[in-house]
mmCIF file of C-alpha atoms in Angstrom:
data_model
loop_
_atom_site.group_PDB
_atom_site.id
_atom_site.type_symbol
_atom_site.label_atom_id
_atom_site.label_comp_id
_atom_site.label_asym_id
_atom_site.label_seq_id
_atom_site.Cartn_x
_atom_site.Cartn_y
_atom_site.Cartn_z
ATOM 1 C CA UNK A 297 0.000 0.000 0.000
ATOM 2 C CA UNK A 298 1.244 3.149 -1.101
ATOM 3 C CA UNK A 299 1.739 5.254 2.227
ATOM 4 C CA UNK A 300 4.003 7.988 4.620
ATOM 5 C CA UNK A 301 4.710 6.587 7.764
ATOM 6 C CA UNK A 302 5.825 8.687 10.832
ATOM 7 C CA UNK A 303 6.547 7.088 13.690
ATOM 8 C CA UNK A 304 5.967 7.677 16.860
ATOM 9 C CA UNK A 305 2.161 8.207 16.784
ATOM 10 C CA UNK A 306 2.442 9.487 20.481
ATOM 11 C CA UNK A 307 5.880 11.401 22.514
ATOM 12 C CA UNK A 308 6.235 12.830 25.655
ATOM 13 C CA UNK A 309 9.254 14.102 26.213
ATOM 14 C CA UNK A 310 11.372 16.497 28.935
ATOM 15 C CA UNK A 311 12.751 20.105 27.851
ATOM 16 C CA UNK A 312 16.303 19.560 26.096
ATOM 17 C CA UNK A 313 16.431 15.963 25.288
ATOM 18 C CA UNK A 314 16.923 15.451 21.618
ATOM 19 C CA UNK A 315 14.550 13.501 19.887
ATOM 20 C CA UNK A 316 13.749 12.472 16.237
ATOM 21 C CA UNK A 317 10.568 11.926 14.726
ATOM 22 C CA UNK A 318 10.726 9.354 11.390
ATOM 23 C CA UNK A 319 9.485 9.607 8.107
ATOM 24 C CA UNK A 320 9.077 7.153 5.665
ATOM 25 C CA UNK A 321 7.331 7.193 2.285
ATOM 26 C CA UNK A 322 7.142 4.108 0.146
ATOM 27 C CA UNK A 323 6.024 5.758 -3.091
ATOM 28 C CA UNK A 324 9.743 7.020 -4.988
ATOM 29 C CA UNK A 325 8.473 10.573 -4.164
ATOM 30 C CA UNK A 326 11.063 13.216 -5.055
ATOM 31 C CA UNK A 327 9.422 15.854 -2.599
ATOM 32 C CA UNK A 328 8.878 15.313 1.287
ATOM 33 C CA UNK A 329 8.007 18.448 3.721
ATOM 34 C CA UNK A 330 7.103 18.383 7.143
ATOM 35 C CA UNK A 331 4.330 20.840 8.567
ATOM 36 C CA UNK A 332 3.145 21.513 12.155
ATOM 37 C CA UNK A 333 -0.817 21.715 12.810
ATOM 38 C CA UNK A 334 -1.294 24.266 15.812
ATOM 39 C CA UNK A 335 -4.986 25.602 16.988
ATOM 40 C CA UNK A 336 -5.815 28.407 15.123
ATOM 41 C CA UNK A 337 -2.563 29.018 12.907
ATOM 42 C CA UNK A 338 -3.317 26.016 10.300
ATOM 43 C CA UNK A 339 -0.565 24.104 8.976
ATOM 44 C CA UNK A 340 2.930 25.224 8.928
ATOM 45 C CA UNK A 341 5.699 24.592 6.922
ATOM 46 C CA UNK A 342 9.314 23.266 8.938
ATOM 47 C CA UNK A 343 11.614 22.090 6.325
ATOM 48 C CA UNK A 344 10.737 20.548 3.103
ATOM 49 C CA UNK A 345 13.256 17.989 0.646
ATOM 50 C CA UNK A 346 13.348 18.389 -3.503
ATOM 51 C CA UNK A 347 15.329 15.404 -3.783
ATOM 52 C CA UNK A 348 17.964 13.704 -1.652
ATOM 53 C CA UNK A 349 21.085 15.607 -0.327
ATOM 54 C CA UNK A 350 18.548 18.753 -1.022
ATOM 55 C CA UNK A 351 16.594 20.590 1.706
ATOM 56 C CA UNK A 352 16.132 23.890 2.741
ATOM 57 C CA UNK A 353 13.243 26.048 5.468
ATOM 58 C CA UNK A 354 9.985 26.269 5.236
ATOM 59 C CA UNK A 355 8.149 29.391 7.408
ATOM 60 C CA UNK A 356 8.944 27.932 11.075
ATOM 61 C CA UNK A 357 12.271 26.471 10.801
ATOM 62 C CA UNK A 358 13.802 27.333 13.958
ATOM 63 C CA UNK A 359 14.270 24.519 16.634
ATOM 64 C CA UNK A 360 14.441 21.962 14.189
ATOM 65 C CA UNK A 361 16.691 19.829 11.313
ATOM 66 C CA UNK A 362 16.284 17.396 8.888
ATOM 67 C CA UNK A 363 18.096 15.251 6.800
ATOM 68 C CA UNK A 364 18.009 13.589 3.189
ATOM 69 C CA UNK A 365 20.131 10.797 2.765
ATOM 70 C CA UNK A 366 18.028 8.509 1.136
ATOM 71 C CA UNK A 367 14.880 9.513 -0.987
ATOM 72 C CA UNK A 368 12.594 7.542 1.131
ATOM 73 C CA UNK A 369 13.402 8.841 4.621
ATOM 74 C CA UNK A 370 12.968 12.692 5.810
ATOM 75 C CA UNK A 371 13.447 12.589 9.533
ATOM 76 C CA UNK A 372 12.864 15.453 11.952
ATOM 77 C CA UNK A 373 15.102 16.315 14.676
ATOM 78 C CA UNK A 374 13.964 18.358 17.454
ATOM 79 C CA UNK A 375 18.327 18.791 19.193
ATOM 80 C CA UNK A 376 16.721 20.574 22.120
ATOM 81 C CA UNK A 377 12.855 20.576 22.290
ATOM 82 C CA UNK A 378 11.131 23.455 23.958
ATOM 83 C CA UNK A 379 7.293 23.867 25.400
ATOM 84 C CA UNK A 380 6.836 25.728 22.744
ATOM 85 C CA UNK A 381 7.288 22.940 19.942
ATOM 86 C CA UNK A 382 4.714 20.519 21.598
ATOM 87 C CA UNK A 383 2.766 20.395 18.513
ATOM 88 C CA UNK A 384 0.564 17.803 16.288
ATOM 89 C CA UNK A 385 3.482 17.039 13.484
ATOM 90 C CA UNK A 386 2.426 15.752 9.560
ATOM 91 C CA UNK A 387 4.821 14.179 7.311
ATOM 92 C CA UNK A 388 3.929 14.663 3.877
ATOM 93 C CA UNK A 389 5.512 13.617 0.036
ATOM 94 C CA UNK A 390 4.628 14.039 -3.652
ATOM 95 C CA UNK A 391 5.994 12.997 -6.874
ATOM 96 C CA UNK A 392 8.691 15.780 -8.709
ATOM 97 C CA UNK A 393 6.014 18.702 -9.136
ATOM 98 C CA UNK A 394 3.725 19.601 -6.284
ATOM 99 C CA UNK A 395 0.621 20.009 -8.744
ATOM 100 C CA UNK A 396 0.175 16.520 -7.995
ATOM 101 C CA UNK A 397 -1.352 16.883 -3.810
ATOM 102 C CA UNK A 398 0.489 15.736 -0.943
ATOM 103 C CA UNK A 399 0.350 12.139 0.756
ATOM 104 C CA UNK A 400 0.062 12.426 4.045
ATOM 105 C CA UNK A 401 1.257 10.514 6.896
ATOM 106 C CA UNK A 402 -1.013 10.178 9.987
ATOM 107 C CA UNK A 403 0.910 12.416 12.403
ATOM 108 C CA UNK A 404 3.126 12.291 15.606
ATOM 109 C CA UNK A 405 1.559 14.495 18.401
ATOM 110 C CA UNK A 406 4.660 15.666 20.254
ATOM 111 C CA UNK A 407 4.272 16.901 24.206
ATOM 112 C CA UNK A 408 7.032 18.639 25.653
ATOM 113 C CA UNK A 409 6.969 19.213 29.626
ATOM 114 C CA UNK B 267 1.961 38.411 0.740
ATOM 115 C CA UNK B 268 1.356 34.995 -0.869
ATOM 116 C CA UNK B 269 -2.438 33.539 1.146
ATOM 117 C CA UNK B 270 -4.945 31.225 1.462
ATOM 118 C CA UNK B 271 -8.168 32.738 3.513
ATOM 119 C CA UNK B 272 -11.013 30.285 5.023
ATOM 120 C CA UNK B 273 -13.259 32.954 5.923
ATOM 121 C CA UNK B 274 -15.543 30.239 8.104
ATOM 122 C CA UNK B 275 -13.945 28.820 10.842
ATOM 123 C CA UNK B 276 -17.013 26.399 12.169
ATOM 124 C CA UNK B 277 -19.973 25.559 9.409
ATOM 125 C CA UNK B 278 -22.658 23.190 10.904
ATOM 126 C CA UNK B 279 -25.295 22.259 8.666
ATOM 127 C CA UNK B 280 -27.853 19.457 8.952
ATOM 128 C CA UNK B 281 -27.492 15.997 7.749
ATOM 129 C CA UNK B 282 -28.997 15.824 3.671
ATOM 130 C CA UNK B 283 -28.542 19.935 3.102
ATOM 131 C CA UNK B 284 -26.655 20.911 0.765
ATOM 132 C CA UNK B 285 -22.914 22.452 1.780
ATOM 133 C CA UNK B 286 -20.134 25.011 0.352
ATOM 134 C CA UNK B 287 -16.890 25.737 2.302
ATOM 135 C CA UNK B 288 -15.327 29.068 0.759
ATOM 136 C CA UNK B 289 -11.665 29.488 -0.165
ATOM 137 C CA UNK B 290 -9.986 32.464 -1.768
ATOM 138 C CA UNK B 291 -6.303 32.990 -2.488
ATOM 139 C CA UNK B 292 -4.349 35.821 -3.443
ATOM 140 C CA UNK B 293 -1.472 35.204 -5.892
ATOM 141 C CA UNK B 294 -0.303 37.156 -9.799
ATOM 142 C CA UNK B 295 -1.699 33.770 -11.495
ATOM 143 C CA UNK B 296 -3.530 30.861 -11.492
ATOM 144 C CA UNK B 297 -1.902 28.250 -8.821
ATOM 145 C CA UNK B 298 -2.483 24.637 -8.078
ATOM 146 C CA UNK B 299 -5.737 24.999 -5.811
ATOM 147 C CA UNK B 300 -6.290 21.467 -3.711
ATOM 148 C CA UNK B 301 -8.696 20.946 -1.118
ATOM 149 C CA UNK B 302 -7.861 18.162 1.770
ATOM 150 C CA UNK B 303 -9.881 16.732 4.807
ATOM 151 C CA UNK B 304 -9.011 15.711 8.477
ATOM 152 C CA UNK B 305 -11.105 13.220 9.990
ATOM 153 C CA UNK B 306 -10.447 13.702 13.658
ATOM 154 C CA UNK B 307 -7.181 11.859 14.873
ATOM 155 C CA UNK B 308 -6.303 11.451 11.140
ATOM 156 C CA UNK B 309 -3.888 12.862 8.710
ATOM 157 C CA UNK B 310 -5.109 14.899 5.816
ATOM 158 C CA UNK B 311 -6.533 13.417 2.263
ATOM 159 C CA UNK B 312 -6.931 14.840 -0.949
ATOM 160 C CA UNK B 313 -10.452 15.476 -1.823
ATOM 161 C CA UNK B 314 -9.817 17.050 -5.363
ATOM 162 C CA UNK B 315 -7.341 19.558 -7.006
ATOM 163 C CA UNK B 316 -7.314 22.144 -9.683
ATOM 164 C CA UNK B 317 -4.868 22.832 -11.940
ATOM 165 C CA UNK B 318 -5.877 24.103 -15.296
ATOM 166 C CA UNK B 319 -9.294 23.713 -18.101
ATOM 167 C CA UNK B 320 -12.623 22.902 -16.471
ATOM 168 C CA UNK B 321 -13.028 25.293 -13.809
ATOM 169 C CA UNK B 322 -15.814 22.938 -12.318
ATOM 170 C CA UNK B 323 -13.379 19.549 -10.703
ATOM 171 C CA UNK B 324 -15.108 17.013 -9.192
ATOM 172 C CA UNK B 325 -13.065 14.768 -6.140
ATOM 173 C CA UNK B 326 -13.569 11.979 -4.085
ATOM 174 C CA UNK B 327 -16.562 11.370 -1.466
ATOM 175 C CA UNK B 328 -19.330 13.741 -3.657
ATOM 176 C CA UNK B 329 -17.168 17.009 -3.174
ATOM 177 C CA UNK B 330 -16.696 18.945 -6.032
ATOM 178 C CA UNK B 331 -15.082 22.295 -5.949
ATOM 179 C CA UNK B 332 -15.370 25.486 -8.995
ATOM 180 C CA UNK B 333 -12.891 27.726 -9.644
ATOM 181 C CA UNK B 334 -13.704 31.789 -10.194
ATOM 182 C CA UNK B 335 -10.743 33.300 -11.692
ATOM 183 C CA UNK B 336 -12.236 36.731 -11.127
ATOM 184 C CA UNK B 337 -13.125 36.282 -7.541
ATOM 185 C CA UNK B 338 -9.752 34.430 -6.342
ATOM 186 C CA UNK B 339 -11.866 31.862 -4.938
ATOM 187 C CA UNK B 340 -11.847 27.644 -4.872
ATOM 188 C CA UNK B 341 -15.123 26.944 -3.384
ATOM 189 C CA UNK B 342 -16.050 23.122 -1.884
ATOM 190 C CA UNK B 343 -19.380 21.894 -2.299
ATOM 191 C CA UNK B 344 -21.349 18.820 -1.593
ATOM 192 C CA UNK B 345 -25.037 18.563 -2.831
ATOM 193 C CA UNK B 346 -26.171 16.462 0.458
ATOM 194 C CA UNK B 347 -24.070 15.957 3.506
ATOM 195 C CA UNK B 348 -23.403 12.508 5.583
ATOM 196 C CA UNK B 349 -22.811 12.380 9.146
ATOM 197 C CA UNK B 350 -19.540 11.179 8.112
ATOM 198 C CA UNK B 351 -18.612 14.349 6.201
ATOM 199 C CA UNK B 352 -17.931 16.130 9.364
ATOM 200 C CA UNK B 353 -14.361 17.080 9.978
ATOM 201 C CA UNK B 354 -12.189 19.517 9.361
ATOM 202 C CA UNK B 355 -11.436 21.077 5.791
ATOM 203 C CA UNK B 356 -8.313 22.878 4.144
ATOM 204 C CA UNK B 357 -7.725 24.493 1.347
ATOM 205 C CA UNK B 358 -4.235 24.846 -0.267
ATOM 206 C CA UNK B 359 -2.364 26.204 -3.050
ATOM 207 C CA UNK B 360 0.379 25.765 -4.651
ATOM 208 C CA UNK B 361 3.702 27.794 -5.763
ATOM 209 C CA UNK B 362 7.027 28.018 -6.697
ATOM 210 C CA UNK B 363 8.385 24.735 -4.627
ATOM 211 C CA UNK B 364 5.616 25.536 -1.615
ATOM 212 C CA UNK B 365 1.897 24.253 -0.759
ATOM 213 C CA UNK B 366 0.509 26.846 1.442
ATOM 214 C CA UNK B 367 -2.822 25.800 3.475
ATOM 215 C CA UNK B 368 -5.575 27.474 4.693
ATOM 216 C CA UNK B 369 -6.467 27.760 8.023
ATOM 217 C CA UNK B 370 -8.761 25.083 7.978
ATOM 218 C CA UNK B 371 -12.954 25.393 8.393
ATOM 219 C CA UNK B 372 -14.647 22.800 10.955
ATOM 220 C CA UNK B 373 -17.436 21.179 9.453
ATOM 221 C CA UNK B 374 -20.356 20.098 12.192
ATOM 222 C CA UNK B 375 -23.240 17.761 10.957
ATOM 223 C CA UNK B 376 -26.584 18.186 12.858
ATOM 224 C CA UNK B 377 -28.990 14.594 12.849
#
């Protein structure tokens, strides 16, 4: 089945303690982005991939990386989490030319205390 | 700036009426104009997209959606809604290397 998959589904995690949320998309997609979903403010662009070795910000960068080494795998890393990045977190993909919609993963919802 | 405006944050309309969720963007062209949905606890999926010719595009589930070149908008509709057609809705477009979403309407079904 053609499909993103983030794991976890579910973190709870303390201030400062690096963590990495994974990304995996089965489909050869050239293009993977990751977005956070906050109350009122939508969905957000972190970092989004054009191909591997190739990545660059989205509108809310700060706090996070990613990483590109293999076209399949996009994962987030959170080197020092903060309050403020506890946050419902989408994976998404698409073939070479976003006219074609995203794929979705099913989300990570990240708590930090 | 470069936007995508759900003017309706909550809709609720009863089960069988008829619904449209409005969208307008503001860009110098035509973009890619998508619509996803959210069930609750889920990740989005692509009801239907837009990207040029028939300005009327019909999707998945019964949604179709028209585009209005002269009113910036990408309106949703749905003849008759199912209790299983509430969730939440986003619109998105799409430019340069970017999709940019709305900020989502909440659609409530009433029995």
């Amino acid at each position: 089945e053609a499909q993103v998959t983030q794991n976890p589904r579910y973190l709870i995690t303390v201030t400062g303690k690096k963590l990495t949320v994974t990304c995996s998309q089965n489909m050869n997609h050239e293009y993977m982005s990751w977005y956070r979903q906050d109350p009122g403010l939508g969905l957000r662009q972190i970092y989004y991939s054009m191909n591997v070795e190739v990545t660059d910000k989205g509108d809310v960068p700060e706090g996070y990386k990613v990483s590109r080494k293999e076209k399949r795998n996009f994962p987030l890393i959170l080197e020092s989490p903060s309050p403020n990045q506890t946050s419902l977190y989408f994976c998404a993909s698409s073939p070479r030319g976003l006219g074609y919609g995203y794929t979705f993963g099913s989300g990570t919802r990240l708590t930090v205390v | 700036a470069q936007s995508v405006t759900q003017p309706d944050i909550h809709i609720t309309v009863s089960e069988g009426a008829s619904l449209e969720l409005r969208c307008n963007y503001s860009y110098g062209a035509t973009p890619y104009l998508f619509w996803y949905v959210q069930s609750p606890g889920q990740g989005l999926q692509l009801l239907l997209k837009y990207f040029s010719g028939d300005t009327l595009v019909q999707g998945i589930k019964g949604f179709e959606a028209e585009f209005k070149r002269s009113q910036s908008s990408f309106n949703l509709r749905k003849p008759s809604v199912h209790w299983s057609d509430a969730a939440e809705y986003f619109c998105a477009v799409n430019r340069d290397d970017k999709i940019i979403f709305g900020k989502g309407t909440r659609l409530h079904i009433l029995p």
